[in-house]
């Protein structure tokens, strides 16, 4: 069961751009910018289209602003020469919030977007009225690893990638080849329909074919310099109601990594913590949003914020 058809999004989707010092952050908007805002943030190497199937099932009383993170979709890449981290991504979203002049808003993020959301709600607890996390596991620096080893190793990989990119042109694919790479080149495969949704915003024309537009530095993975204790300390600052969706496939394989974080959130937020386990894979929000849209709609409309 999904939201009442009379209450779901029916308005046309519009494009939006936010000027930033390195270029622009692009996105798309469902609804009127005068309505209560929900900022929607995608996962690694994805783009704003990851919410195309979910948002039409949610209440039309909100304005949904789905952005392309820097280096993804139609947004400008971060400046060359450095490795970006979850912190830079988090602070880039603060520019989006300031651009729209939001005093408070709901944050919804999938995967990396969810990890960023945890940080944002902790950094700016007075701004985030509700937090929606779609299958995101908050990572941390492995026990025994040291920044003095991690950072030089990361920059060695960066410089090797830079040399490779200088000597090679971006790979060019036909539309069918690109869609195949999107369906199969992920830990949890997508359907072709879902991959096509991401394709339309995630490629640029290259001769007779297409090249992926995402920043190649994302192949190095976004490094996490926080220790487990630091992450737990940060998450203790979250004050708003939290809707935490977990896909069953993710829970099966890495559930043991989430226990300490979810126990902390459940204990500190108490009645404001809403856990939802859904049968499906990591991209269940794109593949089968109807499985949880009704529960999420109730959270958005019925759960009271303390702000």
mmCIF file of C-alpha atoms in Angstrom:
data_model
loop_
_atom_site.group_PDB
_atom_site.id
_atom_site.type_symbol
_atom_site.label_atom_id
_atom_site.label_comp_id
_atom_site.label_asym_id
_atom_site.label_seq_id
_atom_site.Cartn_x
_atom_site.Cartn_y
_atom_site.Cartn_z
ATOM 1 C CA UNK A 1 0.000 0.000 0.000
ATOM 2 C CA UNK A 2 1.334 3.436 -0.918
ATOM 3 C CA UNK A 3 0.287 7.000 -0.261
ATOM 4 C CA UNK A 4 -3.237 8.086 -1.233
ATOM 5 C CA UNK A 5 -3.082 8.829 -5.009
ATOM 6 C CA UNK A 6 -4.848 12.117 -4.332
ATOM 7 C CA UNK A 7 -1.950 13.220 -2.168
ATOM 8 C CA UNK A 8 1.092 12.145 -4.178
ATOM 9 C CA UNK A 9 3.336 14.322 -6.303
ATOM 10 C CA UNK A 10 1.689 15.340 -9.582
ATOM 11 C CA UNK A 11 3.591 18.511 -10.440
ATOM 12 C CA UNK A 12 6.201 18.684 -13.173
ATOM 13 C CA UNK A 13 9.822 18.181 -12.223
ATOM 14 C CA UNK A 14 12.063 21.219 -12.675
ATOM 15 C CA UNK A 15 15.832 21.657 -12.757
ATOM 16 C CA UNK A 16 17.742 23.752 -10.225
ATOM 17 C CA UNK A 17 21.348 24.933 -9.943
ATOM 18 C CA UNK A 18 23.231 26.318 -6.962
ATOM 19 C CA UNK A 19 26.325 28.415 -7.595
ATOM 20 C CA UNK A 20 29.403 27.283 -5.626
ATOM 21 C CA UNK A 21 33.053 28.458 -5.788
ATOM 22 C CA UNK A 22 34.089 25.503 -7.979
ATOM 23 C CA UNK A 23 31.087 25.690 -10.335
ATOM 24 C CA UNK A 24 27.580 24.528 -9.600
ATOM 25 C CA UNK A 25 25.578 21.910 -7.756
ATOM 26 C CA UNK A 26 22.706 20.701 -9.921
ATOM 27 C CA UNK A 27 19.478 19.060 -8.946
ATOM 28 C CA UNK A 28 15.806 18.561 -9.656
ATOM 29 C CA UNK A 29 12.731 19.696 -7.779
ATOM 30 C CA UNK A 30 9.339 18.055 -7.259
ATOM 31 C CA UNK A 31 6.709 20.486 -6.019
ATOM 32 C CA UNK A 32 6.842 24.158 -5.065
ATOM 33 C CA UNK A 33 9.934 25.674 -3.441
ATOM 34 C CA UNK A 34 7.564 27.484 -1.079
ATOM 35 C CA UNK A 35 6.512 24.167 0.527
ATOM 36 C CA UNK A 36 8.303 22.465 3.430
ATOM 37 C CA UNK A 37 11.605 21.190 1.981
ATOM 38 C CA UNK A 38 13.059 17.700 1.903
ATOM 39 C CA UNK A 39 16.675 17.510 0.730
ATOM 40 C CA UNK A 40 17.335 14.200 -1.065
ATOM 41 C CA UNK A 41 20.920 12.946 -1.508
ATOM 42 C CA UNK A 42 21.998 9.915 -3.532
ATOM 43 C CA UNK A 43 24.741 7.306 -3.074
ATOM 44 C CA UNK A 44 28.225 6.869 -4.540
ATOM 45 C CA UNK A 45 28.462 7.444 -8.322
ATOM 46 C CA UNK A 46 24.658 7.762 -8.563
ATOM 47 C CA UNK A 47 22.667 10.949 -9.167
ATOM 48 C CA UNK A 48 19.391 12.699 -8.362
ATOM 49 C CA UNK A 49 17.433 10.279 -10.569
ATOM 50 C CA UNK A 50 17.836 7.597 -7.917
ATOM 51 C CA UNK A 51 14.698 9.067 -6.280
ATOM 52 C CA UNK A 52 12.559 9.061 -9.451
ATOM 53 C CA UNK A 53 10.529 6.016 -8.386
ATOM 54 C CA UNK A 54 10.175 6.869 -4.690
ATOM 55 C CA UNK A 55 9.228 10.556 -4.620
ATOM 56 C CA UNK A 56 6.040 10.182 -6.735
ATOM 57 C CA UNK A 57 4.762 7.818 -3.984
ATOM 58 C CA UNK A 58 5.282 10.387 -1.195
ATOM 59 C CA UNK A 59 2.991 13.205 0.030
ATOM 60 C CA UNK A 60 2.655 16.235 -2.222
ATOM 61 C CA UNK A 61 2.634 18.658 0.720
ATOM 62 C CA UNK A 62 6.447 18.813 0.610
ATOM 63 C CA UNK A 63 9.014 20.177 -1.818
ATOM 64 C CA UNK A 64 11.560 17.502 -2.728
ATOM 65 C CA UNK A 65 14.966 18.826 -3.815
ATOM 66 C CA UNK A 66 17.198 16.000 -5.073
ATOM 67 C CA UNK A 67 20.743 17.144 -5.785
ATOM 68 C CA UNK A 68 23.677 15.656 -7.668
ATOM 69 C CA UNK A 69 26.609 15.541 -5.275
ATOM 70 C CA UNK A 70 29.770 17.315 -6.520
ATOM 71 C CA UNK A 71 31.385 15.135 -9.177
ATOM 72 C CA UNK A 72 28.134 13.279 -9.915
ATOM 73 C CA UNK A 73 25.295 13.738 -12.380
ATOM 74 C CA UNK A 74 25.283 17.295 -13.728
ATOM 75 C CA UNK A 75 27.151 18.901 -10.830
ATOM 76 C CA UNK A 76 30.654 20.331 -11.223
ATOM 77 C CA UNK A 77 33.554 18.226 -10.009
ATOM 78 C CA UNK A 78 35.489 19.289 -6.948
ATOM 79 C CA UNK A 79 38.760 21.043 -7.889
ATOM 80 C CA UNK A 80 41.544 18.665 -9.019
ATOM 81 C CA UNK A 81 44.496 17.652 -6.912
ATOM 82 C CA UNK A 82 42.951 16.440 -3.676
ATOM 83 C CA UNK A 83 40.942 13.556 -2.272
ATOM 84 C CA UNK A 84 37.543 14.604 -1.038
ATOM 85 C CA UNK A 85 36.007 13.084 2.068
ATOM 86 C CA UNK A 86 32.592 12.743 3.622
ATOM 87 C CA UNK A 87 33.262 16.018 5.455
ATOM 88 C CA UNK A 88 33.699 18.013 2.223
ATOM 89 C CA UNK A 89 30.512 16.485 0.864
ATOM 90 C CA UNK A 90 28.653 17.364 4.049
ATOM 91 C CA UNK A 91 29.792 20.978 3.983
ATOM 92 C CA UNK A 92 28.938 21.329 0.292
ATOM 93 C CA UNK A 93 25.333 20.588 1.253
ATOM 94 C CA UNK A 94 25.433 23.445 3.737
ATOM 95 C CA UNK A 95 25.915 25.728 0.719
ATOM 96 C CA UNK A 96 22.733 24.293 -0.809
ATOM 97 C CA UNK A 97 20.813 24.878 2.423
ATOM 98 C CA UNK A 98 22.090 28.455 2.653
ATOM 99 C CA UNK A 99 21.242 29.067 -1.015
ATOM 100 C CA UNK A 100 17.589 28.244 -0.409
ATOM 101 C CA UNK A 101 17.542 29.996 2.957
ATOM 102 C CA UNK A 102 16.138 26.978 4.785
ATOM 103 C CA UNK A 103 15.974 27.404 8.546
ATOM 104 C CA UNK A 104 14.880 23.811 8.992
ATOM 105 C CA UNK A 105 14.303 20.933 6.602
ATOM 106 C CA UNK A 106 13.967 17.157 6.360
ATOM 107 C CA UNK A 107 17.011 15.252 5.123
ATOM 108 C CA UNK A 108 16.658 12.018 3.114
ATOM 109 C CA UNK A 109 19.764 10.156 1.951
ATOM 110 C CA UNK A 110 20.605 6.790 0.407
ATOM 111 C CA UNK A 111 23.911 4.977 1.040
ATOM 112 C CA UNK A 112 26.681 7.639 0.928
ATOM 113 C CA UNK A 113 23.926 10.253 1.023
ATOM 114 C CA UNK A 114 22.704 8.677 4.256
ATOM 115 C CA UNK A 115 26.184 8.698 5.767
ATOM 116 C CA UNK A 116 26.455 12.389 4.930
ATOM 117 C CA UNK A 117 23.016 12.888 6.476
ATOM 118 C CA UNK A 118 24.124 11.458 9.811
ATOM 119 C CA UNK A 119 26.978 13.965 9.863
ATOM 120 C CA UNK A 120 24.829 16.892 8.774
ATOM 121 C CA UNK A 121 22.206 16.213 11.445
ATOM 122 C CA UNK A 122 24.994 16.115 14.037
ATOM 123 C CA UNK A 123 26.826 19.207 12.747
ATOM 124 C CA UNK A 124 23.613 21.246 12.384
ATOM 125 C CA UNK A 125 21.041 19.701 14.757
ATOM 126 C CA UNK A 126 19.026 22.930 14.789
ATOM 127 C CA UNK A 127 18.400 22.658 11.017
ATOM 128 C CA UNK A 128 17.407 19.010 10.443
ATOM 129 C CA UNK A 129 13.841 18.487 11.657
ATOM 130 C CA UNK A 130 13.691 14.826 10.576
ATOM 131 C CA UNK A 131 16.264 12.399 9.195
ATOM 132 C CA UNK A 132 15.506 9.632 6.681
ATOM 133 C CA UNK A 133 18.328 7.128 6.166
ATOM 134 C CA UNK A 134 17.883 4.658 3.299
ATOM 135 C CA UNK A 135 20.188 1.675 3.826
ATOM 136 C CA UNK A 136 23.319 3.522 4.935
ATOM 137 C CA UNK A 137 25.931 2.011 7.201
ATOM 138 C CA UNK A 138 28.052 4.587 9.008
ATOM 139 C CA UNK A 139 31.685 3.565 8.353
ATOM 140 C CA UNK A 140 34.740 4.313 10.432
ATOM 141 C CA UNK A 141 38.479 3.868 10.434
ATOM 142 C CA UNK A 142 39.406 0.272 11.114
ATOM 143 C CA UNK A 143 40.700 -0.524 14.576
ATOM 144 C CA UNK A 144 44.503 -0.493 14.576
ATOM 145 C CA UNK A 145 44.776 1.665 11.459
ATOM 146 C CA UNK A 146 46.472 5.044 11.797
ATOM 147 C CA UNK A 147 45.993 8.307 9.934
ATOM 148 C CA UNK A 148 49.757 8.496 9.402
ATOM 149 C CA UNK A 149 49.432 5.402 7.218
ATOM 150 C CA UNK A 150 46.020 6.025 5.662
ATOM 151 C CA UNK A 151 46.541 9.544 4.320
ATOM 152 C CA UNK A 152 49.890 9.008 2.481
ATOM 153 C CA UNK A 153 48.515 5.782 0.997
ATOM 154 C CA UNK A 154 45.383 7.572 -0.225
ATOM 155 C CA UNK A 155 47.427 10.296 -1.912
ATOM 156 C CA UNK A 156 49.687 7.757 -3.571
ATOM 157 C CA UNK A 157 46.596 6.168 -5.128
ATOM 158 C CA UNK A 158 45.334 9.608 -6.159
ATOM 159 C CA UNK A 159 48.549 10.492 -7.964
ATOM 160 C CA UNK A 160 48.588 7.123 -9.742
ATOM 161 C CA UNK A 161 45.011 7.740 -10.903
ATOM 162 C CA UNK A 162 45.893 11.246 -12.089
ATOM 163 C CA UNK A 163 48.754 9.891 -14.204
ATOM 164 C CA UNK A 164 46.462 7.276 -15.702
ATOM 165 C CA UNK A 165 43.791 9.867 -16.560
ATOM 166 C CA UNK A 166 46.356 12.130 -18.250
ATOM 167 C CA UNK A 167 47.425 9.333 -20.588
ATOM 168 C CA UNK A 168 43.987 7.951 -21.428
ATOM 169 C CA UNK A 169 40.764 9.296 -22.852
ATOM 170 C CA UNK A 170 37.501 8.568 -21.003
ATOM 171 C CA UNK A 171 36.039 5.186 -22.012
ATOM 172 C CA UNK A 172 33.247 5.496 -24.558
ATOM 173 C CA UNK A 173 30.218 3.177 -24.539
ATOM 174 C CA UNK A 174 27.076 2.686 -26.526
ATOM 175 C CA UNK A 175 23.873 3.291 -24.580
ATOM 176 C CA UNK A 176 23.318 -0.443 -24.236
ATOM 177 C CA UNK A 177 26.888 -1.025 -22.999
ATOM 178 C CA UNK A 178 26.605 1.811 -20.467
ATOM 179 C CA UNK A 179 23.311 0.499 -19.126
ATOM 180 C CA UNK A 180 24.841 -2.983 -18.826
ATOM 181 C CA UNK A 181 27.706 -1.554 -16.780
ATOM 182 C CA UNK A 182 25.191 0.111 -14.475
ATOM 183 C CA UNK A 183 23.168 -3.072 -14.019
ATOM 184 C CA UNK A 184 26.126 -5.369 -13.366
ATOM 185 C CA UNK A 185 28.947 -3.179 -12.063
ATOM 186 C CA UNK A 186 27.520 -2.831 -8.558
ATOM 187 C CA UNK A 187 27.648 -4.964 -5.392
ATOM 188 C CA UNK A 188 23.868 -5.422 -5.769
ATOM 189 C CA UNK A 189 22.737 -5.502 -9.435
ATOM 190 C CA UNK A 190 20.043 -3.175 -10.784
ATOM 191 C CA UNK A 191 17.262 -3.919 -13.233
ATOM 192 C CA UNK A 192 17.641 -2.368 -16.676
ATOM 193 C CA UNK A 193 14.748 -0.015 -15.939
ATOM 194 C CA UNK A 194 16.468 1.282 -12.805
ATOM 195 C CA UNK A 195 19.809 1.557 -14.589
ATOM 196 C CA UNK A 196 18.234 3.590 -17.389
ATOM 197 C CA UNK A 197 16.937 6.077 -14.820
ATOM 198 C CA UNK A 198 20.481 6.695 -13.597
ATOM 199 C CA UNK A 199 21.920 6.608 -17.127
ATOM 200 C CA UNK A 200 19.963 9.619 -18.377
ATOM 201 C CA UNK A 201 21.609 11.903 -15.805
ATOM 202 C CA UNK A 202 24.925 10.139 -15.334
ATOM 203 C CA UNK A 203 26.527 10.304 -18.801
ATOM 204 C CA UNK A 204 27.825 12.885 -21.250
ATOM 205 C CA UNK A 205 27.925 12.560 -25.026
ATOM 206 C CA UNK A 206 31.305 11.382 -26.322
ATOM 207 C CA UNK A 207 31.445 11.172 -30.113
ATOM 208 C CA UNK A 208 28.986 8.534 -31.212
ATOM 209 C CA UNK A 209 28.719 7.128 -27.695
ATOM 210 C CA UNK A 210 28.641 8.084 -24.038
ATOM 211 C CA UNK A 211 31.072 8.460 -21.139
ATOM 212 C CA UNK A 212 30.126 8.424 -17.476
ATOM 213 C CA UNK A 213 30.164 11.915 -15.978
ATOM 214 C CA UNK A 214 31.060 11.046 -12.385
ATOM 215 C CA UNK A 215 34.424 12.122 -10.995
ATOM 216 C CA UNK A 216 36.935 9.292 -11.469
ATOM 217 C CA UNK A 217 38.289 9.952 -7.986
ATOM 218 C CA UNK A 218 35.170 8.246 -6.659
ATOM 219 C CA UNK A 219 36.733 4.969 -7.804
ATOM 220 C CA UNK A 220 39.195 5.418 -4.939
ATOM 221 C CA UNK A 221 36.214 5.382 -2.565
ATOM 222 C CA UNK A 222 35.418 8.225 -0.231
ATOM 223 C CA UNK A 223 37.877 7.868 2.682
ATOM 224 C CA UNK A 224 36.625 7.906 6.271
ATOM 225 C CA UNK A 225 39.151 9.295 8.703
ATOM 226 C CA UNK A 226 36.937 9.136 11.803
ATOM 227 C CA UNK A 227 37.547 6.395 14.349
ATOM 228 C CA UNK A 228 34.611 4.335 15.610
ATOM 229 C CA UNK A 229 34.634 6.274 18.883
ATOM 230 C CA UNK A 230 34.583 9.598 16.994
ATOM 231 C CA UNK A 231 31.664 8.475 14.829
ATOM 232 C CA UNK A 232 29.684 7.383 17.886
ATOM 233 C CA UNK A 233 30.469 10.700 19.564
ATOM 234 C CA UNK A 234 29.256 12.620 16.518
ATOM 235 C CA UNK A 235 26.041 10.607 16.257
ATOM 236 C CA UNK A 236 25.181 11.341 19.887
ATOM 237 C CA UNK A 237 24.516 14.924 18.768
ATOM 238 C CA UNK A 238 21.589 13.880 16.545
ATOM 239 C CA UNK A 239 18.363 15.106 18.110
ATOM 240 C CA UNK A 240 15.667 14.782 15.444
ATOM 241 C CA UNK A 241 13.308 11.871 14.700
ATOM 242 C CA UNK A 242 15.028 9.236 12.563
ATOM 243 C CA UNK A 243 13.550 6.829 10.000
ATOM 244 C CA UNK A 244 16.222 4.162 9.503
ATOM 245 C CA UNK A 245 15.478 1.807 6.613
ATOM 246 C CA UNK A 246 17.555 -1.333 6.270
ATOM 247 C CA UNK A 247 17.399 -3.662 3.266
ATOM 248 C CA UNK A 248 17.358 -7.354 4.188
ATOM 249 C CA UNK A 249 20.286 -8.168 1.881
ATOM 250 C CA UNK A 250 22.421 -5.528 3.578
ATOM 251 C CA UNK A 251 21.371 -6.687 7.038
ATOM 252 C CA UNK A 252 22.301 -10.248 6.136
ATOM 253 C CA UNK A 253 25.858 -9.453 5.063
ATOM 254 C CA UNK A 254 26.940 -6.525 7.223
ATOM 255 C CA UNK A 255 24.381 -6.313 10.023
ATOM 256 C CA UNK A 256 27.093 -6.958 12.609
ATOM 257 C CA UNK A 257 28.773 -3.677 11.593
ATOM 258 C CA UNK A 258 25.661 -1.650 12.377
ATOM 259 C CA UNK A 259 24.752 -2.920 15.848
ATOM 260 C CA UNK A 260 26.687 -0.411 17.958
ATOM 261 C CA UNK A 261 25.461 2.556 15.910
ATOM 262 C CA UNK A 262 21.833 1.447 15.851
ATOM 263 C CA UNK A 263 21.901 0.634 19.571
ATOM 264 C CA UNK A 264 23.237 4.129 20.286
ATOM 265 C CA UNK A 265 20.581 5.798 18.135
ATOM 266 C CA UNK A 266 17.765 3.701 19.562
ATOM 267 C CA UNK A 267 18.893 4.467 23.115
ATOM 268 C CA UNK A 268 19.471 8.197 22.639
ATOM 269 C CA UNK A 269 16.455 8.929 20.430
ATOM 270 C CA UNK A 270 14.063 6.442 22.087
ATOM 271 C CA UNK A 271 10.555 7.031 20.717
ATOM 272 C CA UNK A 272 11.980 9.216 17.930
ATOM 273 C CA UNK A 273 13.835 6.225 16.434
ATOM 274 C CA UNK A 274 11.891 4.376 13.727
ATOM 275 C CA UNK A 275 13.529 1.241 12.312
ATOM 276 C CA UNK A 276 12.186 -0.364 9.145
ATOM 277 C CA UNK A 277 13.555 -3.653 7.763
ATOM 278 C CA UNK A 278 12.467 -4.218 4.138
ATOM 279 C CA UNK A 279 12.923 -7.307 2.002
ATOM 280 C CA UNK A 280 15.208 -6.394 -0.865
ATOM 281 C CA UNK A 281 18.653 -5.239 -1.927
ATOM 282 C CA UNK A 282 20.650 -2.091 -1.232
ATOM 283 C CA UNK A 283 18.784 -0.126 -3.929
ATOM 284 C CA UNK A 284 15.296 -1.094 -2.748
ATOM 285 C CA UNK A 285 14.276 2.601 -2.858
ATOM 286 C CA UNK A 286 14.802 2.541 -6.638
ATOM 287 C CA UNK A 287 13.715 -1.037 -7.340
ATOM 288 C CA UNK A 288 10.718 -1.462 -5.013
ATOM 289 C CA UNK A 289 9.833 1.818 -3.284
ATOM 290 C CA UNK A 290 6.225 0.676 -2.882
ATOM 291 C CA UNK A 291 7.408 -1.702 -0.151
ATOM 292 C CA UNK A 292 7.968 1.128 2.325
ATOM 293 C CA UNK A 293 6.485 4.316 0.825
ATOM 294 C CA UNK A 294 3.412 4.172 3.074
ATOM 295 C CA UNK A 295 5.494 3.846 6.248
ATOM 296 C CA UNK A 296 7.794 6.659 5.151
ATOM 297 C CA UNK A 297 4.816 8.865 4.272
ATOM 298 C CA UNK A 298 3.411 8.392 7.769
ATOM 299 C CA UNK A 299 6.782 9.294 9.268
ATOM 300 C CA UNK A 300 6.972 12.466 7.165
ATOM 301 C CA UNK A 301 3.460 13.621 7.970
ATOM 302 C CA UNK A 302 2.597 12.236 11.401
ATOM 303 C CA UNK A 303 5.788 12.103 13.488
ATOM 304 C CA UNK A 304 6.323 15.363 15.360
ATOM 305 C CA UNK A 305 9.653 17.183 15.191
ATOM 306 C CA UNK A 306 11.129 18.859 18.262
ATOM 307 C CA UNK A 307 12.321 21.884 16.231
#
